[in-house]
C-alpha positions as a printed Julia matrix, in Angstrom:
95×3 Matrix{Float64}:
 -29.66  51.23  29.73
 -26.69  49.33  31.33
 -24.39  51.39  29.1
 -20.94  52.13  30.04
 -19.94  53.9   27.35
 -20.92  55.63  24.37
 -18.55  56.27  21.13
 -17.61  59.68  20.93
 -20.4   61.19  17.81
 -22.4   58.3   18.64
 -26.02  58.32  19.78
 -29.61  56.48  20.76
 -32.78  57.99  17.8
 -35.53  57.14  18.96
 -38.52  57.7   16.89
 -42.33  57.04  18.16
 -44.97  56.03  16.39
 -47.02  59.28  16.13
 -46.01  62.62  18.3
 -47.35  62.4   22.0
 -45.11  64.54  24.75
 -42.39  62.05  25.95
 -41.22  61.11  28.72
 -37.45  59.68  30.07
 -35.86  58.54  33.17
 -31.87  57.14  33.85
 -32.47  53.58  35.45
 -29.91  51.29  35.57
 -27.47  54.23  32.68
 -24.23  55.33  33.72
 -22.92  57.22  31.58
 -24.1   60.8   31.51
 -26.79  61.74  28.8
 -28.34  64.72  26.94
 -30.84  63.54  25.79
 -33.15  66.36  22.6
 -36.54  65.98  22.41
 -37.13  67.28  18.11
 -40.98  67.73  17.29
 -41.81  65.81  13.6
 -40.82  68.66  11.13
 -36.7   68.84  12.53
 -37.17  71.8   15.36
 -35.35  70.54  18.42
 -38.0   71.81  21.76
 -36.04  70.77  24.13
 -32.2   69.72  25.66
 -32.06  68.44  28.81
 -28.93  66.87  30.59
 -29.7   63.56  32.36
 -27.94  62.09  35.44
 -26.71  58.42  36.54
 -28.8   56.34  37.16
 -31.51  58.48  38.66
 -34.91  57.13  38.82
 -36.79  60.04  40.56
 -36.74  62.91  37.79
 -39.05  62.55  34.05
 -37.33  64.01  31.19
 -40.32  65.34  30.1
 -40.6   67.07  25.71
 -42.5   70.03  27.0
 -44.89  69.92  24.05
 -45.14  66.06  21.57
 -42.37  65.02  19.88
 -41.83  62.78  17.23
 -38.35  61.88  18.11
 -35.62  62.06  20.84
 -32.04  61.62  20.48
 -29.28  60.57  23.4
 -26.38  61.55  23.22
 -22.68  61.81  25.29
 -23.5   65.12  28.34
 -22.42  67.91  26.47
 -22.82  67.36  22.33
 -24.74  69.32  22.23
 -23.38  72.45  23.6
 -20.08  71.85  21.86
 -22.35  72.19  18.51
 -23.41  75.04  19.38
 -27.05  72.89  19.15
 -29.87  73.91  20.56
 -34.14  74.38  21.77
 -35.04  76.35  18.47
 -32.78  74.65  16.0
 -33.53  73.26  13.32
 -32.52  69.43  12.36
 -32.56  68.05   7.86
 -33.54  64.71   6.56
 -35.63  64.04   9.46
 -37.85  61.3    7.64
 -41.12  62.71   7.7
 -40.52  66.76   6.91
 -41.88  68.23   3.91
 -45.15  65.66   3.81
């Protein structure tokens, strides 16, 4: 919240205590972001575009997830990353 910019190829990773359906909103967020919701196995369940200063729309995962990664809007598309893709090197993978 309250960010005016996010450096290219930077992001904010959220790690939750346990897998559950997660929900974000954009109160006091001045930059457009994308959010990827990620299962404990590293599979991306959803990638959503979030609008600046949106306090109405709940940006929610479609399934229980352990992680969420916020990036500048368009970051995932520019790299060809889509729901169903798997991230490697996720803590806890293979446990």
